[in-house]
Coordinates of C-alpha atoms in Angstrom, one line a residue:
Chain A
X1 CA 65.3 120.4 59.2
X2 CA 66.9 122.6 61.9
X3 CA 63.9 122.6 64.4
X4 CA 63.7 125.0 67.7
X5 CA 60.6 125.5 70.3
X6 CA 60.2 128.1 72.4
X7 CA 58.8 126.5 75.8
X8 CA 58.1 127.9 78.3
X9 CA 56.7 126.7 82.1
X10 CA 53.5 128.5 83.0
X11 CA 51.2 127.9 86.7
X12 CA 48.8 125.1 86.1
X13 CA 45.7 127.8 85.9
X14 CA 43.4 124.6 86.9
X15 CA 45.5 124.4 90.0
X16 CA 44.2 127.5 92.7
X17 CA 46.3 129.9 92.3
X18 CA 47.3 132.0 95.9
X19 CA 48.5 135.7 95.8
X20 CA 50.4 137.7 97.9
X21 CA 52.1 141.6 97.7
X22 CA 51.1 142.1 94.5
X23 CA 53.0 138.5 93.9
X24 CA 51.8 134.9 92.7
X25 CA 53.5 132.3 95.3
X26 CA 55.2 129.2 94.2
X27 CA 54.7 127.8 97.1
X28 CA 52.7 124.8 96.3
X29 CA 51.7 125.6 92.4
X30 CA 51.6 123.9 89.9
X31 CA 54.0 124.0 87.4
X32 CA 52.9 122.8 84.0
X33 CA 53.8 123.6 79.8
X34 CA 52.7 126.3 78.7
X35 CA 49.9 124.7 76.7
X36 CA 50.0 126.6 73.6
X37 CA 53.9 125.3 73.7
X38 CA 52.7 122.2 73.3
X39 CA 50.6 122.4 70.6
X40 CA 54.3 124.2 69.6
X41 CA 56.1 120.4 70.5
X42 CA 53.3 117.8 69.0
X43 CA 54.4 120.1 65.4
X44 CA 57.8 120.6 65.7
X45 CA 58.0 116.4 66.4
X46 CA 55.4 115.6 64.1
X47 CA 57.5 117.8 61.2
X48 CA 60.8 115.9 62.3
X49 CA 59.6 112.9 61.5
X50 CA 58.0 114.0 57.9
X51 CA 61.0 115.9 57.0
X52 CA 63.8 114.3 59.3
X53 CA 66.1 115.9 61.2
X54 CA 66.1 117.3 64.3
X55 CA 63.8 118.8 67.6
X56 CA 65.5 121.2 70.3
X57 CA 63.9 122.6 73.0
X58 CA 64.6 126.2 74.6
X59 CA 63.3 127.5 77.7
X60 CA 64.7 130.4 79.7
X61 CA 63.7 129.8 83.3
X62 CA 65.4 128.7 86.4
X63 CA 66.3 125.1 87.2
X64 CA 62.8 123.8 88.0
X65 CA 62.2 124.4 84.8
X66 CA 64.4 120.9 84.1
X67 CA 61.1 119.0 84.3
X68 CA 58.3 120.8 81.2
X69 CA 62.1 120.4 79.2
X70 CA 62.0 116.5 80.5
X71 CA 58.6 116.1 79.7
X72 CA 58.9 117.6 75.6
X73 CA 62.3 115.1 75.1
X74 CA 60.0 112.6 76.7
X75 CA 57.3 113.8 74.1
X76 CA 59.5 113.1 71.6
X77 CA 62.5 115.7 70.8
X78 CA 65.3 114.8 70.8
X79 CA 67.4 117.5 72.8
X80 CA 66.8 120.7 75.2
X81 CA 68.1 123.6 76.2
X82 CA 67.7 125.9 79.4
X83 CA 68.7 129.1 79.7
X84 CA 69.1 130.0 83.6
X85 CA 69.0 133.4 84.8
X86 CA 68.3 132.2 88.2
X87 CA 70.7 133.7 89.5
X88 CA 71.3 136.7 86.8
X89 CA 68.6 138.4 86.9
X90 CA 65.9 139.7 89.1
X91 CA 63.0 140.5 86.7
X92 CA 62.1 139.7 82.8
X93 CA 59.9 140.7 80.5
X94 CA 59.2 140.1 76.9
X95 CA 62.0 141.8 75.8
X96 CA 64.1 140.6 77.7
X97 CA 63.3 136.5 77.0
X98 CA 63.3 138.1 73.5
X99 CA 67.4 139.7 73.8
X100 CA 68.4 136.3 75.7
X101 CA 67.4 133.9 72.2
X102 CA 68.3 136.2 69.6
X103 CA 71.5 135.9 71.4
X104 CA 71.1 131.4 71.8
X105 CA 70.4 131.9 67.4
X106 CA 73.8 134.6 67.2
X107 CA 75.6 131.3 65.5
X108 CA 72.4 127.6 65.4
X109 CA 71.1 127.7 60.9
X110 CA 67.0 127.1 62.3
X111 CA 65.0 126.0 59.8
X112 CA 62.5 126.6 61.3
X113 CA 61.7 126.9 65.0
X114 CA 58.2 126.3 66.5
X115 CA 56.9 129.0 69.9
X116 CA 53.0 129.1 71.6
X117 CA 51.1 131.7 70.1
X118 CA 51.0 133.2 73.9
X119 CA 51.6 131.3 77.4
X120 CA 48.9 131.5 79.4
X121 CA 50.6 133.8 82.5
X122 CA 51.6 136.9 81.3
X123 CA 50.0 136.4 78.2
X124 CA 52.4 138.8 76.2
X125 CA 52.2 137.1 72.8
X126 CA 55.1 139.4 72.3
X127 CA 58.9 136.3 72.5
X128 CA 58.0 134.7 68.7
X129 CA 57.1 137.8 66.5
X130 CA 60.7 140.1 68.6
X131 CA 63.1 137.5 67.9
X132 CA 62.5 136.8 64.6
X133 CA 62.4 140.2 63.9
X134 CA 65.4 140.3 65.3
X135 CA 66.7 137.2 63.4
X136 CA 65.0 138.8 60.0
X137 CA 62.6 136.2 59.3
X138 CA 59.7 136.2 58.3
X139 CA 57.1 135.3 61.1
X140 CA 53.1 134.1 61.0
X141 CA 51.2 133.5 64.6
X142 CA 48.2 132.2 65.9
X143 CA 48.8 128.8 63.5
X144 CA 46.2 126.4 63.0
X145 CA 47.8 124.0 60.1
X146 CA 51.5 123.7 58.6
X147 CA 52.7 122.1 55.4
X148 CA 56.3 121.8 54.2
X149 CA 57.4 121.6 50.7
X150 CA 60.8 122.1 50.4
X151 CA 62.0 125.2 50.8
X152 CA 58.0 126.2 50.5
X153 CA 55.7 126.7 53.7
X154 CA 51.8 126.8 53.4
X155 CA 49.7 127.7 57.0
X156 CA 46.2 128.2 58.0
X157 CA 46.1 131.2 60.9
X158 CA 42.9 131.7 62.7
X159 CA 41.8 135.3 62.1
X160 CA 39.5 135.9 65.0
X161 CA 38.0 132.8 64.2
X162 CA 37.8 132.6 60.4
X163 CA 41.0 131.4 58.9
X164 CA 43.9 133.1 56.6
X165 CA 46.0 131.2 53.7
X166 CA 49.2 132.5 54.2
X167 CA 52.4 131.2 51.0
X168 CA 56.1 131.8 52.8
X169 CA 59.5 129.9 53.1
X170 CA 62.3 128.6 55.3
X171 CA 63.2 129.7 57.9
X172 CA 60.0 130.8 59.5
X173 CA 59.3 131.0 63.2
X174 CA 55.7 130.7 63.3
X175 CA 53.6 130.5 66.9
X176 CA 51.3 127.8 67.9
X177 CA 46.8 128.3 68.1
X178 CA 44.7 125.4 69.3
X179 CA 42.9 123.1 67.2
X180 CA 46.9 122.8 65.0
X181 CA 47.0 119.5 66.4
X182 CA 46.2 117.1 69.4
X183 CA 50.2 117.3 71.8
X184 CA 50.5 113.1 72.5
X185 CA 51.1 111.8 75.8
X186 CA 54.2 111.2 76.7
X187 CA 54.9 107.5 76.7
X188 CA 56.5 105.6 80.0
X189 CA 58.8 104.5 77.9
X190 CA 59.3 107.7 76.1
X191 CA 59.7 108.9 80.1
X192 CA 62.7 106.6 80.9
X193 CA 64.5 107.3 78.3
X194 CA 64.7 111.2 78.8
X195 CA 66.9 111.0 81.0
X196 CA 69.3 110.0 78.9
X197 CA 68.8 112.6 76.3
X198 CA 71.5 115.7 77.0
X199 CA 70.2 119.0 78.4
X200 CA 72.5 121.5 77.9
X201 CA 72.5 124.7 80.6
X202 CA 73.4 127.5 79.6
X203 CA 73.5 131.9 81.6
X204 CA 73.3 134.5 80.0
X205 CA 77.5 134.6 81.0
X206 CA 78.0 132.4 78.1
X207 CA 75.5 134.3 75.1
X208 CA 77.7 137.4 76.3
X209 CA 74.9 139.1 78.0
X210 CA 75.1 141.1 80.5
X211 CA 72.3 141.8 82.8
X212 CA 72.2 145.3 81.0
X213 CA 71.8 144.2 77.8
X214 CA 68.5 142.4 78.7
X215 CA 67.2 144.5 81.0
X216 CA 63.0 144.5 81.9
X217 CA 61.5 147.1 79.6
X218 CA 58.8 147.3 81.2
X219 CA 57.1 146.8 85.0
X220 CA 54.8 145.6 86.6
X221 CA 53.1 147.2 89.5
X222 CA 50.7 144.7 90.8
X223 CA 49.2 141.7 89.8
X224 CA 45.4 140.5 91.2
X225 CA 43.2 137.1 90.7
X226 CA 40.0 139.0 89.3
X227 CA 36.8 139.6 91.7
X228 CA 34.9 136.6 93.0
X229 CA 31.7 136.7 91.0
X230 CA 28.9 138.4 92.3
X231 CA 25.3 136.1 93.3
X232 CA 23.3 137.2 90.5
X233 CA 19.7 139.0 91.1
X234 CA 16.6 137.8 90.2
X235 CA 13.4 140.2 89.3
X236 CA 10.2 139.7 90.8
X237 CA 6.9 140.9 89.3
X238 CA 5.1 140.6 86.5
X239 CA 6.9 140.5 83.3
X240 CA 6.3 144.9 82.6
X241 CA 7.9 144.7 86.8
X242 CA 10.3 142.8 85.3
X243 CA 11.2 144.9 82.7
X244 CA 11.2 148.8 84.7
X245 CA 12.8 147.4 87.0
X246 CA 16.1 146.2 84.9
X247 CA 16.0 149.0 82.8
X248 CA 16.1 151.1 86.0
X249 CA 18.8 149.0 86.7
X250 CA 21.0 149.5 83.8
X251 CA 20.2 153.2 84.1
X252 CA 21.0 154.5 87.7
X253 CA 23.1 150.8 88.7
X254 CA 25.1 150.3 86.2
X255 CA 24.9 153.2 84.1
X256 CA 24.7 152.0 81.4
X257 CA 22.4 153.7 79.2
Chain B
X1 CA 64.3 105.4 106.1
X2 CA 62.8 107.4 102.4
X3 CA 59.8 107.6 101.6
X4 CA 60.1 109.7 98.9
X5 CA 59.9 107.5 95.1
X6 CA 62.8 107.6 92.0
X7 CA 62.5 110.4 90.5
X8 CA 62.0 108.1 87.6
X9 CA 59.1 107.3 89.5
X10 CA 57.8 110.6 90.9
X11 CA 58.1 111.9 87.0
X12 CA 56.1 108.3 85.4
X13 CA 53.9 108.9 88.0
X14 CA 53.2 112.7 88.1
X15 CA 52.7 111.0 83.9
X16 CA 49.8 109.3 84.1
X17 CA 48.1 111.1 86.9
X18 CA 47.5 114.1 84.3
X19 CA 46.5 111.7 82.0
X20 CA 43.8 110.2 84.2
X21 CA 42.5 113.3 84.7
X22 CA 42.4 114.4 81.9
X23 CA 41.2 111.8 79.9
X24 CA 39.9 108.9 81.4
X25 CA 37.6 110.8 84.5
X26 CA 36.3 112.6 80.8
X27 CA 35.0 108.4 80.2
X28 CA 34.1 107.6 82.9
X29 CA 30.1 108.3 83.1
X30 CA 30.8 107.3 79.2
X31 CA 31.9 103.8 80.8
X32 CA 30.2 103.0 83.1
X33 CA 26.4 103.6 80.6
X34 CA 27.4 101.6 78.1
X35 CA 29.4 99.0 79.6
X36 CA 32.9 99.5 77.7
X37 CA 35.8 101.2 77.9
X38 CA 36.0 103.7 74.4
X39 CA 38.5 102.7 71.9
X40 CA 40.0 105.7 71.8
X41 CA 41.6 105.2 75.8
X42 CA 42.6 102.0 74.7
X43 CA 44.6 102.4 72.3
X44 CA 46.0 105.9 74.0
X45 CA 47.1 103.8 77.2
X46 CA 48.4 101.6 75.0
X47 CA 49.9 103.8 73.8
X48 CA 51.6 105.3 76.9
X49 CA 53.3 102.1 77.8
X50 CA 50.6 101.0 80.3
X51 CA 49.8 97.8 79.1
X52 CA 53.6 97.2 79.3
X53 CA 54.5 98.1 83.5
X54 CA 56.4 94.8 84.8
X55 CA 57.5 93.6 81.4
X56 CA 61.2 93.3 81.3
X57 CA 62.2 95.8 79.6
X58 CA 65.1 93.0 77.3
X59 CA 61.3 91.5 76.0
X60 CA 59.7 96.1 75.3
X61 CA 59.0 96.2 78.7
X62 CA 58.9 99.5 81.5
X63 CA 60.7 96.3 83.7
X64 CA 59.3 98.5 86.7
X65 CA 60.2 97.0 90.1
X66 CA 57.3 96.5 93.0
X67 CA 57.3 100.3 94.0
X68 CA 57.8 101.5 90.4
X69 CA 54.4 99.9 89.7
X70 CA 52.1 99.8 93.0
X71 CA 52.8 104.2 92.7
X72 CA 51.2 103.2 89.0
X73 CA 48.7 101.7 90.1
X74 CA 47.7 104.0 92.6
X75 CA 47.2 106.8 89.8
X76 CA 45.1 104.3 87.6
X77 CA 43.0 103.1 91.2
X78 CA 41.8 107.2 90.9
X79 CA 40.0 106.9 88.1
X80 CA 36.3 104.0 87.0
X81 CA 37.7 101.2 88.2
X82 CA 36.6 98.9 85.1
X83 CA 39.6 100.9 83.2
X84 CA 41.9 100.4 86.4
X85 CA 41.0 96.2 86.3
X86 CA 41.6 95.4 81.8
X87 CA 45.8 97.2 82.8
X88 CA 45.3 95.5 86.0
X89 CA 44.2 92.0 85.2
X90 CA 46.8 92.5 82.6
X91 CA 49.9 93.8 83.7
X92 CA 49.1 91.7 86.9
X93 CA 48.6 88.0 87.3
X94 CA 47.8 87.7 83.7
X95 CA 50.8 88.3 82.4
X96 CA 53.4 87.7 85.7
X97 CA 53.0 84.1 85.2
X98 CA 54.9 84.5 81.7
X99 CA 57.1 86.9 83.6
X100 CA 58.2 85.2 86.3
X101 CA 58.4 81.0 84.6
X102 CA 57.9 81.7 81.3
X103 CA 61.6 80.3 79.0
X104 CA 63.1 81.9 76.6
X105 CA 61.9 81.3 74.0
X106 CA 57.9 81.7 76.0
X107 CA 59.0 85.7 77.0
X108 CA 59.5 86.0 73.5
X109 CA 56.8 84.8 71.4
X110 CA 54.7 86.5 74.5
X111 CA 55.5 89.4 76.4
X112 CA 56.8 92.0 73.5
X113 CA 52.6 91.9 72.1
X114 CA 51.5 91.9 75.9
X115 CA 53.7 94.7 76.6
X116 CA 52.9 97.3 73.5
X117 CA 49.1 96.0 74.7
X118 CA 47.9 93.8 71.2
X119 CA 47.7 91.2 73.1
X120 CA 46.1 91.3 76.6
X121 CA 46.7 88.2 78.5
X122 CA 43.9 87.0 81.3
X123 CA 44.4 84.5 84.0
X124 CA 42.1 81.6 84.0
X125 CA 41.9 79.4 87.7
X126 CA 38.3 79.8 89.2
X127 CA 36.3 76.9 88.6
X128 CA 31.9 76.8 89.6
X129 CA 33.5 74.1 92.2
X130 CA 36.9 75.3 92.2
X131 CA 36.8 78.7 93.9
X132 CA 38.4 79.0 97.7
X133 CA 39.1 75.4 96.8
X134 CA 41.2 76.6 93.6
X135 CA 42.8 72.6 94.5
X136 CA 39.2 71.1 93.3
X137 CA 38.8 72.3 89.7
X138 CA 37.3 69.9 87.4
X139 CA 39.4 70.7 84.1
X140 CA 42.0 68.0 82.4
X141 CA 44.7 67.6 80.6
X142 CA 45.6 64.5 78.8
X143 CA 49.2 64.2 77.2
X144 CA 48.9 63.0 74.2
X145 CA 52.7 63.2 72.0
X146 CA 53.6 66.5 72.4
X147 CA 50.3 68.1 72.6
X148 CA 48.4 68.6 75.5
X149 CA 43.8 67.8 74.9
X150 CA 41.9 70.1 77.7
X151 CA 39.0 69.4 79.1
X152 CA 36.6 71.0 81.3
X153 CA 35.3 75.4 82.0
X154 CA 36.6 78.0 83.8
X155 CA 33.6 81.0 84.7
X156 CA 34.8 84.4 86.2
X157 CA 37.0 84.9 84.3
X158 CA 38.3 88.7 84.1
X159 CA 39.7 90.0 80.9
X160 CA 38.0 86.3 79.1
X161 CA 36.5 88.5 76.3
X162 CA 40.0 90.7 75.3
X163 CA 41.6 88.1 76.0
X164 CA 44.1 87.5 73.5
X165 CA 46.6 85.1 76.1
X166 CA 44.9 82.9 79.0
X167 CA 47.4 81.9 82.3
X168 CA 45.1 78.5 82.4
X169 CA 45.7 76.0 85.4
X170 CA 44.0 71.8 84.7
X171 CA 44.2 68.6 86.5
X172 CA 47.3 66.6 84.8
X173 CA 47.7 63.8 87.6
X174 CA 43.7 63.2 89.1
X175 CA 45.8 61.1 92.1
X176 CA 47.6 63.4 93.2
X177 CA 46.0 65.9 94.0
X178 CA 47.1 70.0 94.1
X179 CA 50.2 68.8 93.5
X180 CA 48.8 67.3 90.4
X181 CA 47.5 70.6 88.3
X182 CA 49.5 71.9 85.4
X183 CA 49.6 75.9 84.5
X184 CA 49.3 76.2 80.4
X185 CA 49.9 79.3 78.2
X186 CA 46.5 78.9 76.2
X187 CA 45.9 81.3 73.1
X188 CA 42.4 81.6 72.4
X189 CA 42.9 81.0 69.0
X190 CA 43.6 77.2 69.5
X191 CA 41.4 75.5 68.7
X192 CA 38.4 74.4 71.0
X193 CA 38.6 77.4 73.0
X194 CA 35.5 78.7 73.7
X195 CA 34.1 81.7 75.1
X196 CA 31.3 81.6 76.8
X197 CA 28.5 84.0 78.3
X198 CA 29.5 86.9 79.5
X199 CA 28.4 88.0 83.1
X200 CA 25.8 90.4 84.2
X201 CA 28.1 92.1 87.5
X202 CA 27.8 94.5 90.2
X203 CA 30.1 96.9 89.6
X204 CA 33.7 97.3 87.5
X205 CA 31.5 97.9 84.3
X206 CA 33.2 98.0 81.2
X207 CA 36.0 95.5 82.0
X208 CA 34.1 92.1 80.9
X209 CA 34.3 88.4 82.7
X210 CA 33.7 85.3 81.4
X211 CA 32.7 81.6 81.1
X212 CA 35.2 80.2 79.1
X213 CA 35.1 75.7 77.9
X214 CA 37.5 74.5 76.7
X215 CA 36.7 71.1 74.3
X216 CA 38.9 69.0 73.8
X217 CA 41.4 72.2 73.3
X218 CA 45.1 71.4 71.7
X219 CA 47.8 73.2 73.5
X220 CA 51.0 72.2 72.7
X221 CA 54.1 70.7 74.9
X222 CA 56.1 73.4 75.0
X223 CA 52.9 75.9 77.0
X224 CA 53.3 74.1 79.1
X225 CA 54.4 77.5 82.1
X226 CA 56.7 76.5 84.5
X227 CA 56.9 72.3 85.6
X228 CA 54.2 70.1 85.1
X229 CA 52.8 69.8 88.8
X230 CA 53.7 72.8 90.3
X231 CA 50.1 75.0 88.6
X232 CA 48.8 74.7 91.8
X233 CA 52.1 76.4 93.5
X234 CA 52.0 78.3 90.7
X235 CA 48.7 79.9 90.7
X236 CA 49.3 80.7 95.0
X237 CA 53.0 82.4 93.3
X238 CA 50.6 84.7 90.7
X239 CA 48.5 85.3 93.0
X240 CA 51.1 86.7 96.2
X241 CA 52.4 89.0 93.6
X242 CA 49.6 91.1 92.1
X243 CA 48.1 91.5 96.4
X244 CA 50.2 94.6 96.7
X245 CA 49.2 96.2 93.2
X246 CA 45.9 95.0 94.5
X247 CA 46.5 97.3 97.8
X248 CA 47.3 100.0 95.4
X249 CA 44.3 100.0 93.3
X250 CA 42.3 100.7 95.9
X251 CA 44.6 102.9 98.2
X252 CA 44.5 105.7 94.6
X253 CA 40.2 104.8 95.2
X254 CA 39.6 105.3 98.3
X255 CA 41.9 108.7 97.6
X256 CA 40.0 109.6 94.7
X257 CA 37.3 109.4 97.2
X258 CA 38.5 112.0 99.4
X259 CA 38.9 114.4 97.3
X260 CA 35.4 114.5 96.2
X261 CA 34.1 114.7 99.7
X262 CA 35.8 117.7 100.7
X263 CA 35.4 119.8 96.8
X264 CA 31.8 118.4 98.0
X265 CA 31.4 118.8 102.2
X266 CA 33.6 122.6 101.2
X267 CA 30.5 123.3 98.8
X268 CA 27.2 121.8 100.9
X269 CA 25.7 124.4 102.3
X270 CA 22.9 123.1 105.1
X271 CA 21.6 125.1 108.4
X272 CA 23.3 128.4 107.0
X273 CA 27.2 126.5 106.5
X274 CA 29.2 124.5 104.7
X275 CA 28.4 121.2 106.0
X276 CA 32.8 120.6 106.5
X277 CA 31.7 122.9 109.3
X278 CA 30.3 120.6 110.9
X279 CA 31.8 118.2 113.7
X280 CA 30.0 115.2 112.4
X281 CA 31.3 115.4 108.9
X282 CA 35.5 116.1 109.7
X283 CA 35.0 113.1 111.5
X284 CA 34.5 111.2 108.6
X285 CA 37.2 112.7 106.9
X286 CA 39.0 112.5 109.8
X287 CA 38.6 109.0 109.7
X288 CA 38.8 108.9 105.9
X289 CA 42.4 110.1 105.6
X290 CA 43.7 108.3 108.7
X291 CA 42.7 104.8 107.1
X292 CA 44.6 106.3 103.6
X293 CA 47.9 106.9 105.6
X294 CA 47.6 103.5 107.4
X295 CA 47.1 102.2 103.6
X296 CA 49.5 104.4 101.7
X297 CA 52.0 103.1 105.1
X298 CA 51.6 99.8 104.8
X299 CA 51.2 99.2 100.6
X300 CA 54.8 100.9 99.6
X301 CA 56.7 98.9 103.4
X302 CA 55.3 95.5 101.4
X303 CA 56.5 96.8 97.7
X304 CA 59.2 97.8 99.4
X305 CA 59.9 94.6 101.4
X306 CA 59.1 92.6 97.8
X307 CA 61.5 94.9 96.0
X308 CA 64.4 93.0 98.6
X309 CA 63.6 89.7 97.8
X310 CA 62.2 89.1 101.5
X311 CA 59.3 86.8 101.7
X312 CA 56.2 88.8 101.7
X313 CA 53.0 86.2 102.2
X314 CA 51.7 87.3 105.1
X315 CA 52.4 90.7 104.7
X316 CA 51.3 91.1 101.2
X317 CA 47.8 89.2 102.2
X318 CA 47.8 91.8 105.2
X319 CA 48.1 94.3 102.3
X320 CA 45.5 93.8 100.1
X321 CA 43.1 92.7 102.5
X322 CA 43.2 96.1 105.0
X323 CA 43.4 97.8 101.9
X324 CA 39.7 96.1 100.5
X325 CA 38.3 96.8 104.4
X326 CA 39.7 100.3 104.1
X327 CA 38.1 100.8 100.3
X328 CA 34.7 99.5 101.7
X329 CA 35.1 101.8 104.3
X330 CA 35.9 105.2 102.2
X331 CA 33.2 104.5 100.4
X332 CA 30.4 104.1 102.4
X333 CA 31.6 106.8 104.5
X334 CA 31.6 108.6 101.2
X335 CA 27.5 108.0 100.3
X336 CA 27.5 109.0 103.4
X337 CA 28.6 113.0 103.3
X338 CA 27.4 112.9 99.8
X339 CA 23.6 112.1 101.5
X340 CA 21.8 111.8 98.5
X341 CA 24.0 112.4 95.9
X342 CA 25.8 110.1 97.1
X343 CA 22.7 107.6 96.0
X344 CA 22.1 108.6 92.9
X345 CA 24.4 107.2 88.9
X346 CA 25.0 110.8 88.0
X347 CA 27.2 111.0 90.0
X348 CA 30.3 109.0 90.4
X349 CA 29.8 108.0 94.7
X350 CA 28.5 105.4 94.5
X351 CA 29.7 103.4 90.9
X352 CA 32.7 103.2 93.8
X353 CA 30.8 101.9 96.8
X354 CA 29.1 99.0 93.7
X355 CA 33.1 99.1 92.8
X356 CA 34.3 98.4 95.8
X357 CA 32.8 95.5 97.0
X358 CA 34.6 92.8 94.5
X359 CA 38.1 94.2 96.9
X360 CA 37.6 91.9 99.3
X361 CA 36.6 88.5 96.8
X362 CA 38.5 88.5 93.7
X363 CA 42.7 87.3 93.8
X364 CA 41.4 85.3 97.1
X365 CA 38.3 86.5 99.6
X366 CA 38.8 88.3 102.9
X367 CA 38.4 84.5 103.7
X368 CA 41.8 83.2 102.4
X369 CA 44.1 86.6 103.1
X370 CA 43.2 85.4 106.8
X371 CA 43.6 81.5 106.1
X372 CA 47.7 82.6 104.8
X373 CA 48.7 84.9 107.9
X374 CA 47.7 83.4 110.3
X375 CA 48.9 80.1 108.5
X376 CA 52.2 82.1 108.4
X377 CA 51.8 83.5 111.8
X378 CA 52.5 79.8 113.0
X379 CA 54.9 79.1 110.2
X380 CA 56.8 81.8 112.0
X381 CA 56.8 80.9 115.2
X382 CA 58.3 77.2 114.7

């Protein structure tokens, strides 16, 4: 089975993030594999181990994305592809990434493509579904279970906390939700082996694309951190006084009543 | 000069850091309460290859050099020291003897299973009458045909409960003193091997130290480690090899304490401001930072010297001694910065304070380290 994983490098949101002039500062920020993409890598490895084949991890990113690809290889993926847009593109959006991936997949015979349900940085959740549309294959998002028998696929899908069971067939694109599996930590020998695994680097030129073909369809106007949480107010007096004050606040200050 | 880790080591270290932060730190309080390391963490650590650090690649290990091992030990030092000790004693004194002195047959038999963590290694030198004066041991090994019969006891043996493979020192020729000691590879299943009482320690909970008794224990002659009569020298060599690693673990614990101190001092307010704004606290933080910087430079210099094949007897002893002093000083200052909460069991600081104390005692007391340093100084004068 030809299995592909779409992987994105994101900021580590557990670390401190600084924003200036409407942009997140790269300096000092820590980068990780988008956590939802880790489920995709883990699932790809498990499916390969069950059904045979090969796992290729693909990212659209910059030179530094190599580190996240190496981590996926250390987890057990077989090959990695870095589509480096650093020199060609100033900005991109979900359309840009999906278009580039469409060109990449044009001559591939993918049986299964897995991605994260959403990236924790921009959170569009669009790249997977857009790519499936371009490739003309079925897709299922937010999956929490994946069973493949021959060409037939049975999926459990998270629907706002409920479970929907979907039957479909290969070739297929899925996006992975928390609960699908528990991603492994790369083993130390795996890390040492990862550097010997193939990592192909492409630019959009290699995919017969130019800048205009993939120009972003959206524009980011501003980026800012959420306001700091203010200290709560403690109401005083007996119960009836507190209720009166609360109602007054809800009516006059917060204007929600 | 180059103070950077290689790309490989940096990558390994980051992954170990992530694992420690996400998985081990999460159960640190549980280890402390139950005096037991959760099996899940042990299994994950085995799968990650943490039990294989210094074992050569041909026997299924990572084959890291000393700088690489120290980089990993530093990361492991940043969490519960009982967990760190399980891995440290296994990958250090518990397996180094076989790696350095073992025959091909011994390596083939023991190292692959030790690399996978299936067999845990332990080092049994100390006896009730042979602590710092290790040559005064009473355990005897008498050769009978193709076997040795070992009688005696050991105590304070780290990893004794979980251990499968023990490097045991015993007297083969009482007339020769230190030159009459031989080292053996002993398996816990050998007839006559008896696990004694498990010690109740001040710290390092989750890591179990115990007594061992040998009653007419039969050890095949092929399990002599190194040459007969070289056991004392072997023991010193194995201990010397582990010293930079201990310094690295203490470095990691000290760094973790500094993180705790910075977090707490930034949050804790007294007299209308975070205490990090107060000079008394700032000076303590500066003091901690100074000690960490010096220990870091020393640790990796000794590790680098080891990898260059240089004689490190003096420098490794200095690193072990200084590392334990830094850790104890940092732990003391960390309790002071935290004040009352630093003394409470539901916060990790007091745990480090207790765990730090043993580092001045085990694998050669501070006094023994000073003897080694002075002897090397005298030797260098000649």
